[in-house]
Amino acid sequence: MTTSASDPVRSSENLLTDNPALYERTFPGTGDRNARFVHDLVTRFADRADSPSLLDIGCGTGRDAARLAELGYAVRAVDIAPRMVTYARNRNPGLTVEVGDARTVRTEAPVDVLTCLGSTLLHLHDTGDLVAALRNFHRCLRPGGLAVFEMRNGAFLLTDRGRRELLDEELVARIDWEGVEYTSRTTLRLDLPAQLLRRQRTWTWSGCAEPVVQHTAWRLLFPQELRFLLELSGFEVVTMFDAPGPLTEPAWPADGRIHEDLTGDRLHVLARRADATR
């Protein structure tokens, strides 16, 4: 299936994962920030430092994985979206990238570091699926290995600023892709019974016969809830903080201080694999 800016692929509920080049135009430059964030945490907290192996869950277009490989990690990357995996392979021919599910991916040998960034974990909406993924991460890591998570913080919606910024405003973005201007209009709403933050994103562009309306959602996890699920799955939480991070302002590393108020929009977690699950 060919892709062009004037005739993008529309095979799922997410135009960006269907069209990886559009994704990279929409979110430029995240690879360096994410890789620096991971590398600094691993350097500070790892119990061994030489040639670490790393599994990147939800690798997207492979930018983070490629940058981490440049920093000396032996990287294997997986994503559930086949078009993202194909794009990542083509852009990074030396990188091992495969289609995989967080709940079932396996490694030939346990790795030193596992990364799950960009709210990848929150695309699992059912608590049973979350536990299945976390226990699978535990299996993929060696004892003492580190898991690095970056995601939306459910507690942000308990603040006045969070509800105002996320629920009261429509976010409008304009992206130029190969000379075609795309406009996205995004609104968010709470689904309290399901504990989800639901997103409606409407796309328009020149040559689009009618607006493309798509719906996705993130599971809302609160810090203590996530801590419990990690400990249930065999992890010891090393640190949990809201700032700084790769998507915060100011961005990582900022002043080098970790802020643990946990009232910001992003949640960052470093967890160490313990010997066994409960």
XYZ file of N, CA and C in Angstrom, residues 16-253:
714
model
N -1.934 8.845 12.400
C -0.502 9.027 12.572
C 0.252 7.705 12.540
N -0.288 6.659 13.156
C 0.407 5.373 13.095
C 0.235 4.711 11.735
N -0.831 5.063 11.024
C -0.995 4.564 9.650
C 0.006 5.219 8.693
N 0.445 6.421 9.028
C 1.324 7.207 8.148
C 2.525 7.710 8.962
N 3.530 6.866 9.146
C 4.651 7.207 10.026
C 5.375 8.498 9.655
N 5.457 8.823 8.369
C 6.123 10.070 7.992
C 5.349 11.280 8.518
N 4.027 11.206 8.505
C 3.205 12.271 9.080
C 3.406 12.333 10.589
N 3.539 11.169 11.228
C 3.808 11.117 12.674
C 5.087 11.885 12.995
N 6.141 11.637 12.223
C 7.411 12.301 12.509
C 7.339 13.797 12.252
N 6.531 14.216 11.302
C 6.349 15.648 11.079
C 5.561 16.282 12.222
N 4.639 15.517 12.805
C 3.807 16.032 13.895
C 4.577 16.122 15.198
N 5.483 15.163 15.432
C 6.259 15.126 16.682
C 7.749 15.086 16.356
N 8.314 16.201 15.941
C 9.733 16.208 15.553
C 10.647 16.204 16.768
N 11.794 15.557 16.626
C 12.867 15.726 17.603
C 12.733 15.008 18.919
N 11.784 14.070 19.066
C 11.622 13.428 20.373
C 12.688 12.377 20.645
N 13.322 11.824 19.603
C 14.282 10.743 19.800
C 15.443 11.136 20.691
N 16.045 12.314 20.449
C 17.166 12.751 21.266
C 16.748 12.979 22.713
N 15.584 13.604 22.923
C 15.137 13.888 24.285
C 14.854 12.598 25.051
N 14.143 11.665 24.410
C 13.815 10.411 25.086
C 15.064 9.598 25.391
N 15.991 9.540 24.431
C 17.205 8.749 24.635
C 18.063 9.335 25.753
N 18.184 10.639 25.799
C 18.948 11.283 26.874
C 18.316 10.987 28.226
N 17.005 11.063 28.294
C 16.265 10.776 29.521
C 16.544 9.350 30.000
N 16.403 8.377 29.103
C 16.635 6.976 29.466
C 18.091 6.765 29.876
N 19.006 7.267 29.062
C 20.425 7.031 29.321
C 20.855 7.619 30.666
N 20.376 8.810 30.986
C 20.755 9.433 32.254
C 20.242 8.629 33.441
N 18.997 8.141 33.347
C 18.449 7.342 34.443
C 19.194 6.022 34.595
N 19.480 5.373 33.477
C 20.204 4.099 33.539
C 21.605 4.316 34.096
N 22.271 5.363 33.647
C 23.614 5.654 34.139
C 23.611 5.880 35.649
N 22.570 6.521 36.134
C 22.504 6.852 37.559
C 22.112 5.655 38.418
N 21.225 4.792 37.922
C 20.640 3.777 38.794
C 20.999 2.329 38.444
N 21.612 2.067 37.301
C 21.897 0.680 36.919
C 22.953 0.072 37.826
N 22.866 -1.257 38.031
C 23.858 -1.945 38.849
C 25.018 -2.478 38.025
N 24.970 -2.289 36.710
C 26.106 -2.598 35.833
C 26.051 -1.645 34.647
N 27.193 -1.322 34.075
C 27.226 -0.225 33.119
C 27.735 -0.586 31.734
N 28.311 -1.767 31.530
C 28.971 -2.039 30.266
C 28.027 -2.692 29.259
N 27.915 -2.103 28.070
C 27.165 -2.641 26.925
C 25.794 -3.190 27.315
N 24.915 -2.369 27.885
C 23.613 -2.893 28.314
C 22.721 -3.284 27.136
N 21.960 -4.345 27.318
C 20.944 -4.740 26.337
C 19.642 -4.045 26.693
N 18.855 -3.695 25.664
C 17.656 -2.883 25.902
C 16.538 -3.334 24.976
N 15.348 -3.460 25.530
C 14.129 -3.765 24.776
C 13.238 -2.537 24.826
N 12.907 -1.981 23.648
C 12.055 -0.796 23.548
C 10.660 -1.232 23.126
N 9.688 -1.088 24.036
C 8.300 -1.477 23.785
C 7.531 -0.260 23.277
N 6.875 -0.395 22.116
C 6.151 0.733 21.533
C 7.102 1.701 20.875
N 7.970 1.178 19.997
C 9.078 1.973 19.454
C 8.646 2.991 18.411
N 7.430 2.883 17.877
C 6.994 3.838 16.866
C 7.884 3.802 15.642
N 8.382 4.964 15.233
C 9.213 5.043 14.030
C 10.668 4.684 14.287
N 10.990 4.281 15.505
C 12.336 3.798 15.813
C 13.343 4.864 16.179
N 12.902 6.112 16.335
C 13.865 7.184 16.600
C 14.569 7.012 17.944
N 13.801 6.687 18.999
C 14.412 6.503 20.314
C 15.381 5.330 20.289
N 14.934 4.218 19.704
C 15.763 3.013 19.666
C 17.058 3.265 18.904
N 16.982 3.964 17.779
C 18.178 4.235 16.986
C 19.161 5.105 17.758
N 18.648 6.108 18.452
C 19.542 6.987 19.232
C 20.160 6.230 20.402
N 19.395 5.357 21.048
C 19.946 4.566 22.146
C 21.021 3.600 21.642
N 20.830 3.064 20.448
C 21.859 2.213 19.863
C 23.139 3.010 19.640
N 23.020 4.261 19.204
C 24.192 5.115 19.023
C 24.899 5.365 20.353
N 24.152 5.342 21.450
C 24.731 5.572 22.772
C 25.355 4.312 23.360
N 25.313 3.195 22.619
C 26.007 1.999 23.067
C 25.138 0.867 23.554
N 23.819 1.007 23.460
C 22.923 -0.058 23.901
C 22.739 -1.083 22.780
N 22.626 -2.352 23.174
C 22.258 -3.408 22.228
C 20.739 -3.462 22.206
N 20.125 -2.865 21.184
C 18.693 -2.560 21.196
C 17.910 -3.539 20.333
N 16.793 -3.982 20.885
C 15.742 -4.634 20.112
C 14.476 -3.823 20.346
N 13.727 -3.540 19.275
C 12.560 -2.673 19.371
C 11.333 -3.381 18.815
N 10.183 -3.141 19.456
C 8.925 -3.739 18.990
C 7.833 -2.684 19.004
N 6.875 -2.851 18.099
C 5.694 -2.001 18.062
C 4.536 -2.835 17.541
N 3.329 -2.499 17.969
C 2.160 -3.284 17.572
C 1.643 -2.888 16.199
N 2.084 -1.720 15.673
C 1.598 -1.210 14.376
C 2.543 -1.642 13.260
N 2.106 -2.522 12.345
C 3.007 -3.012 11.293
C 3.599 -1.917 10.419
N 2.837 -0.883 10.108
C 3.374 0.167 9.243
C 4.480 0.948 9.954
N 4.366 1.128 11.253
C 5.447 1.769 12.010
C 6.702 0.908 11.978
N 6.550 -0.395 12.139
C 7.694 -1.300 12.141
C 8.401 -1.280 10.783
N 7.621 -1.345 9.699
C 8.223 -1.291 8.356
C 8.992 0.009 8.154
N 8.403 1.109 8.569
C 9.053 2.415 8.432
C 10.339 2.457 9.253
N 10.278 1.966 10.497
C 11.464 1.975 11.366
C 12.584 1.134 10.772
N 12.239 -0.013 10.204
C 13.265 -0.862 9.570
C 13.908 -0.164 8.380
N 13.088 0.479 7.561
C 13.621 1.147 6.376
C 14.511 2.331 6.736
N 14.140 3.047 7.787
C 14.916 4.213 8.196
C 16.174 3.832 8.967
N 16.153 2.661 9.619
C 17.271 2.250 10.475
C 17.626 0.802 10.156
N 18.294 0.557 9.018
C 18.518 -0.821 8.568
C 19.348 -1.663 9.513
N 20.144 -1.055 10.389
C 20.937 -1.836 11.336
C 20.213 -2.171 12.620
N 18.976 -1.716 12.755
C 18.218 -1.881 13.989
C 17.297 -3.093 13.899
N 17.209 -3.862 14.977
C 16.283 -4.989 15.044
C 14.918 -4.487 15.500
N 13.944 -4.498 14.601
C 12.601 -3.986 14.886
C 11.589 -5.042 14.460
N 10.638 -5.349 15.334
C 9.670 -6.405 15.061
C 8.275 -5.962 15.499
N 7.254 -6.555 14.873
C 5.884 -6.374 15.344
C 5.721 -7.184 16.627
N 5.184 -6.551 17.664
C 5.034 -7.247 18.930
C 4.027 -6.577 19.835
N 3.487 -7.352 20.755
C 2.476 -6.911 21.720
C 3.115 -6.887 23.101
N 2.889 -5.811 23.844
C 3.479 -5.681 25.177
C 3.140 -6.852 26.083
N 1.990 -7.460 25.876
C 1.542 -8.545 26.761
C 2.203 -9.876 26.455
N 2.794 -10.021 25.270
C 3.265 -11.344 24.854
C 4.681 -11.369 24.300
N 5.317 -10.223 24.081
C 6.654 -10.210 23.487
C 7.618 -10.992 24.370
N 8.555 -11.698 23.724
C 9.541 -12.489 24.458
C 10.948 -12.086 24.008
N 11.921 -12.366 24.851
C 13.318 -12.138 24.520
C 14.075 -13.460 24.610
N 15.089 -13.624 23.756
C 15.885 -14.843 23.812
C 16.638 -14.937 25.131
N 17.101 -13.814 25.617
C 17.788 -13.748 26.911
C 17.282 -12.515 27.638
N 17.222 -12.539 28.965
C 16.755 -11.369 29.706
C 17.627 -10.146 29.421
N 16.983 -8.987 29.327
C 17.696 -7.752 28.996
C 17.974 -6.945 30.259
N 18.893 -5.982 30.110
C 19.263 -5.125 31.238
C 18.277 -3.994 31.454
N 17.702 -3.490 30.350
C 16.821 -2.317 30.414
C 15.621 -2.551 29.509
N 14.446 -2.137 29.976
C 13.234 -2.148 29.160
C 12.648 -0.748 29.201
N 12.301 -0.203 28.031
C 11.685 1.115 27.974
C 10.268 1.006 27.422
N 9.378 1.817 27.984
C 7.984 1.874 27.543
C 7.552 3.334 27.693
N 7.758 4.103 26.632
C 7.594 5.551 26.680
C 6.355 5.984 25.910
N 6.076 7.292 25.981
C 5.011 7.864 25.170
C 3.622 7.330 25.481
N 3.358 7.004 26.745
C 2.039 6.497 27.166
C 1.668 5.181 26.500
N 2.649 4.437 26.000
C 2.355 3.150 25.368
C 1.564 2.238 26.300
N 1.937 2.203 27.569
C 1.255 1.309 28.514
C -0.223 1.645 28.632
N -0.582 2.922 28.469
C -1.958 3.360 28.708
C -2.902 3.013 27.573
N -2.383 2.466 26.481
C -3.264 1.977 25.422
C -3.869 0.623 25.787
N -3.435 0.045 26.892
C -4.078 -1.141 27.463
C -5.109 -0.647 28.471
N -6.374 -0.835 28.173
C -7.437 -0.226 28.966
C -7.926 -1.110 30.103
N -7.767 -2.406 29.960
C -8.251 -3.341 30.964
C -7.154 -3.610 31.996
N -7.518 -3.644 33.281
C -6.521 -3.862 34.329
C -5.826 -5.208 34.162
N -6.563 -6.227 33.741
C -5.943 -7.524 33.495
C -4.879 -7.461 32.422
N -5.112 -6.666 31.366
C -4.110 -6.513 30.314
C -2.886 -5.743 30.814
N -3.114 -4.749 31.671
C -1.995 -4.014 32.256
C -1.102 -4.934 33.078
N -1.727 -5.762 33.913
C -0.946 -6.692 34.735
C -0.230 -7.706 33.846
N -0.903 -8.187 32.807
C -0.266 -9.131 31.884
C 0.975 -8.510 31.249
N 0.889 -7.253 30.843
C 2.042 -6.581 30.238
C 3.166 -6.396 31.244
N 2.832 -5.934 32.445
C 3.874 -5.688 33.444
C 4.553 -6.986 33.865
N 3.789 -8.056 34.014
C 4.407 -9.338 34.356
C 5.263 -9.861 33.200
N 4.850 -9.564 31.982
C 5.664 -9.941 30.836
C 6.957 -9.133 30.802
N 6.878 -7.845 31.142
C 8.093 -7.035 31.233
C 9.046 -7.628 32.272
N 8.486 -8.083 33.390
C 9.283 -8.713 34.436
C 10.032 -9.923 33.878
N 9.348 -10.729 33.060
C 9.997 -11.906 32.462
C 11.100 -11.508 31.488
N 10.923 -10.382 30.799
C 11.907 -9.967 29.800
C 13.177 -9.396 30.420
N 13.107 -8.940 31.654
C 14.249 -8.319 32.330
C 15.016 -9.333 33.167
N 16.303 -9.131 33.277
C 17.091 -9.929 34.215
C 16.818 -9.426 35.635
N 17.075 -10.249 36.667
C 16.964 -9.751 38.044
C 17.843 -8.516 38.239
N 17.267 -7.468 38.786
C 17.983 -6.210 38.949
C 17.904 -5.293 37.751
N 17.327 -5.773 36.625
C 17.179 -4.939 35.438
C 16.191 -3.814 35.662
N 16.293 -2.785 34.836
C 15.497 -1.574 35.014
C 14.439 -1.425 33.933
N 13.252 -0.997 34.347
C 12.181 -0.630 33.426
C 11.945 0.873 33.546
N 11.902 1.559 32.403
C 11.711 3.009 32.369
C 10.382 3.292 31.678
N 9.488 3.997 32.377
C 8.167 4.318 31.853
C 8.005 5.833 31.767
N 7.278 6.287 30.735
C 6.894 7.695 30.603
C 5.488 7.711 30.053
N 4.573 8.444 30.735
C 3.152 8.375 30.354
C 2.394 9.577 30.904
N 1.145 9.671 30.496
C 0.238 10.647 31.098
C 0.051 10.329 32.577
N -0.169 11.374 33.364
C -0.388 11.220 34.792
C -1.869 11.428 35.100
N -2.553 10.372 35.539
C -3.973 10.491 35.853
C -4.249 11.527 36.920
N -3.300 11.738 37.848
C -3.507 12.687 38.935
C -3.576 14.126 38.438
N -3.052 14.399 37.239
C -3.108 15.753 36.690
C -4.549 16.223 36.545
N -5.451 15.293 36.269
C -6.858 15.652 36.096
C -7.562 15.919 37.422
N -6.873 15.708 38.520
C -7.422 16.094 39.823
C -7.127 17.557 40.142
N -6.306 18.205 39.337
C -5.964 19.610 39.564
C -6.826 20.510 38.682
N -7.034 21.730 39.144
C -7.794 22.692 38.341
C -7.108 22.942 37.009
N -5.784 23.057 37.034
C -5.051 23.313 35.796
C -5.193 22.144 34.827
N -5.151 20.937 35.336
C -5.262 19.773 34.479
C -6.602 19.693 33.774
N -7.680 19.899 34.515
C -9.007 19.826 33.904
C -9.201 20.970 32.918
N -8.662 22.134 33.241
C -8.801 23.279 32.333
C -8.018 23.044 31.043
N -6.766 22.588 31.164
C -5.918 22.436 29.975
C -6.333 21.256 29.108
N -6.809 20.181 29.729
C -7.111 18.978 28.952
C -8.559 18.904 28.486
N -9.470 19.425 29.282
C -10.887 19.212 28.984
C -11.594 20.437 28.431
N -11.081 21.620 28.712
C -11.817 22.833 28.349
C -11.380 23.448 27.030
N -10.293 22.942 26.450
C -9.760 23.578 25.254
C -9.682 22.595 24.092
N -9.918 23.094 22.893
C -9.655 22.331 21.681
C -8.238 22.645 21.227
N -7.459 21.598 20.993
C -6.085 21.774 20.542
C -6.061 21.711 19.020
N -5.542 22.766 18.393
C -5.468 22.841 16.935
C -4.000 22.825 16.525
N -3.661 21.926 15.611
C -2.292 21.841 15.106
C -2.313 21.808 13.587
N -1.327 22.442 12.986
C -1.183 22.439 11.525
C 0.197 21.899 11.180
N 0.225 20.906 10.319
C 1.451 20.200 9.977
C 1.621 20.182 8.477
N 2.794 20.569 8.021
C 3.099 20.501 6.591
C 3.794 19.177 6.304
N 3.204 18.391 5.420
C 3.795 17.109 5.020
C 3.870 17.073 3.497
N 5.079 17.161 2.992
C 5.331 17.120 1.556
C 4.485 18.142 0.795
N 4.397 19.335 1.357
C 3.687 20.416 0.689
C 2.191 20.439 0.914
N 1.663 19.469 1.662
C 0.229 19.440 1.982
C 0.064 19.829 3.449
N -0.806 20.814 3.723
C -1.043 21.226 5.103
C -2.174 20.403 5.710
N -1.854 19.741 6.796
C -2.828 18.982 7.573
C -3.232 19.794 8.786
N -4.511 19.773 9.100
C -5.009 20.413 10.309
C -5.677 19.360 11.176
N -5.259 19.296 12.433
C -5.913 18.390 13.382
C -6.547 19.203 14.495
N -7.760 18.818 14.854
C -8.486 19.444 15.967
C -8.799 18.353 16.972
N -8.271 18.518 18.186
C -8.341 17.459 19.190
C -9.099 17.927 20.420
N -10.057 17.126 20.852
C -10.761 17.358 22.107
C -10.672 16.093 22.954
N -10.674 16.287 24.278
C -10.576 15.185 25.230
C -11.770 15.217 26.162
N -12.195 14.037 26.609
C -13.264 13.956 27.599
C -13.004 12.762 28.504
N -13.552 12.856 29.709
C -13.389 11.784 30.681
C -14.492 10.745 30.530
N -14.099 9.482 30.575
C -15.026 8.359 30.682
C -14.764 7.752 32.057
N -15.489 8.225 33.062
C -15.187 7.844 34.438
C -15.432 6.365 34.729
N -16.560 5.760 34.258
C -16.753 4.331 34.557
C -15.622 3.450 34.021
N -15.081 3.803 32.871
C -14.011 3.013 32.277
C -12.622 3.485 32.714
N -12.561 4.603 33.410
C -11.294 5.215 33.847
C -10.409 5.499 32.630
N -11.006 6.139 31.628
C -10.306 6.459 30.391
C -10.361 7.958 30.109
N -9.316 8.445 29.459
C -9.332 9.766 28.858
C -9.512 9.547 27.364
N -10.681 9.907 26.850
C -11.010 9.637 25.447
C -10.677 10.854 24.589
N -10.140 10.559 23.413
C -9.729 11.620 22.486
C -10.498 11.512 21.182
N -11.021 12.657 20.721
C -11.546 12.761 19.364
C -10.625 13.690 18.596
N -10.082 13.183 17.481
C -9.194 13.993 16.644
C -9.792 14.054 15.241
N -9.997 15.266 14.758
C -10.577 15.486 13.434
C -9.507 16.051 12.514
N -9.302 15.352 11.395
C -8.285 15.737 10.426
C -8.940 16.322 9.162
N -8.332 17.363 8.649
C -8.701 17.881 7.326
C -7.413 18.237 6.591
N -7.444 18.164 5.267
C -6.323 18.572 4.420
C -6.842 18.798 3.011
N -6.074 19.488 2.224
C -6.460 19.767 0.844
C -6.640 18.459 0.087
N -7.790 18.311 -0.561
C -8.089 17.083 -1.294
C -8.866 16.076 -0.476
N -9.055 16.353 0.818
C -9.851 15.468 1.674
C -11.331 15.775 1.439
N -12.095 14.791 1.002
C -13.488 15.030 0.643
C -14.326 15.458 1.836
N -14.052 14.868 3.000
C -14.772 15.230 4.219
C -13.852 14.991 5.404
N -14.081 15.660 6.533
C -13.199 15.493 7.689
C -13.101 14.021 8.116
N -11.906 13.630 8.558
C -11.668 12.284 9.073
C -11.692 12.374 10.592
N -12.687 11.740 11.207
C -12.864 11.789 12.661
C -12.427 10.455 13.245
N -11.497 10.516 14.213
C -10.956 9.302 14.798
C -11.017 9.374 16.313
N -11.180 8.189 16.937
C -11.347 8.101 18.384
C -10.325 7.138 18.970
N -9.593 7.591 19.977
C -8.673 6.755 20.727
C -8.832 7.092 22.204
N -8.105 6.376 23.055
C -8.233 6.606 24.499
C -6.993 6.122 25.219
N -6.757 6.721 26.389
C -5.711 6.275 27.298
C -6.347 5.840 28.619
N -5.838 4.783 29.202
C -6.222 4.414 30.557
C -5.635 5.441 31.517
N -6.419 5.894 32.460
C -5.942 6.816 33.483
C -5.440 6.013 34.679
N -4.153 6.152 34.974
C -3.560 5.498 36.132
C -3.082 6.563 37.111
N -3.416 6.378 38.373
C -2.944 7.277 39.404
C -1.648 6.725 39.991
N -0.787 7.584 40.527
C 0.533 7.122 40.958
C 0.516 5.929 41.909
N -0.318 5.969 42.931
C -0.332 4.849 43.876
C -0.891 3.581 43.246
N -1.827 3.731 42.328
C -2.372 2.583 41.602
C -1.281 1.943 40.741
N -0.511 2.768 40.040
C 0.567 2.235 39.217
C 1.637 1.582 40.081
N 1.965 2.186 41.200
C 2.943 1.588 42.105
C 2.488 0.196 42.557
N 1.211 0.081 42.902
C 0.679 -1.214 43.336
C 0.775 -2.251 42.213
N 0.389 -1.865 40.995
C 0.438 -2.810 39.883
C 1.871 -3.248 39.580
N 2.820 -2.333 39.691
C 4.219 -2.687 39.479
C 4.711 -3.654 40.553
N 4.398 -3.363 41.800
C 4.835 -4.252 42.878
C 4.153 -5.608 42.775
N 2.897 -5.618 42.374
C 2.173 -6.878 42.162
C 2.849 -7.711 41.079
N 3.462 -7.038 40.121
C 4.074 -7.713 38.973
C 5.554 -8.015 39.176
N 6.061 -7.768 40.367
C 7.429 -8.155 40.674
C 8.461 -7.058 40.559
N 8.035 -5.798 40.607
C 8.963 -4.684 40.503
C 9.067 -3.926 41.820
N 10.217 -3.337 42.021
C 10.443 -2.371 43.099
C 10.565 -0.998 42.454
N 9.731 -0.055 42.860
C 9.785 1.291 42.293
C 10.992 2.023 42.868
N 11.891 2.446 41.978
C 13.094 3.161 42.393
C 12.797 4.639 42.562
N 12.097 5.226 41.583
C 11.705 6.624 41.661
C 10.485 6.851 40.781
N 9.659 7.803 41.196
C 8.456 8.182 40.457
C 8.345 9.695 40.556
N 8.276 10.386 39.404
C 8.302 11.843 39.437
C 7.545 12.410 38.242
N 7.153 13.682 38.371
C 6.416 14.324 37.270
C 7.294 15.265 36.454
N 8.375 15.756 37.026
C 9.246 16.679 36.283
C 10.665 16.597 36.852
N 11.643 16.866 35.977
C 11.514 17.103 34.536
C 11.415 15.794 33.774
N 11.102 15.881 32.497
C 11.017 14.714 31.636
C 11.173 15.137 30.195
N 11.174 14.195 29.279
C 11.398 14.545 27.872
C 10.299 15.404 27.266
N 9.080 15.380 27.841
C 7.968 16.154 27.285
C 7.510 17.273 28.213
N 8.248 17.552 29.281
C 7.874 18.622 30.202
C 8.540 19.929 29.772
N 8.124 21.006 30.397
C 8.736 22.308 30.155
C 9.091 22.919 31.516
N 10.385 23.136 31.825
C 11.533 22.818 30.978
C 11.743 21.312 30.851
N 12.411 20.923 29.775
C 12.593 19.506 29.481
C 13.785 18.938 30.238
N 13.824 17.631 30.301
C 14.948 16.914 30.891
C 16.249 17.333 30.197
N 17.348 17.575 30.961
C 17.498 17.334 32.395
C 17.169 18.526 33.267
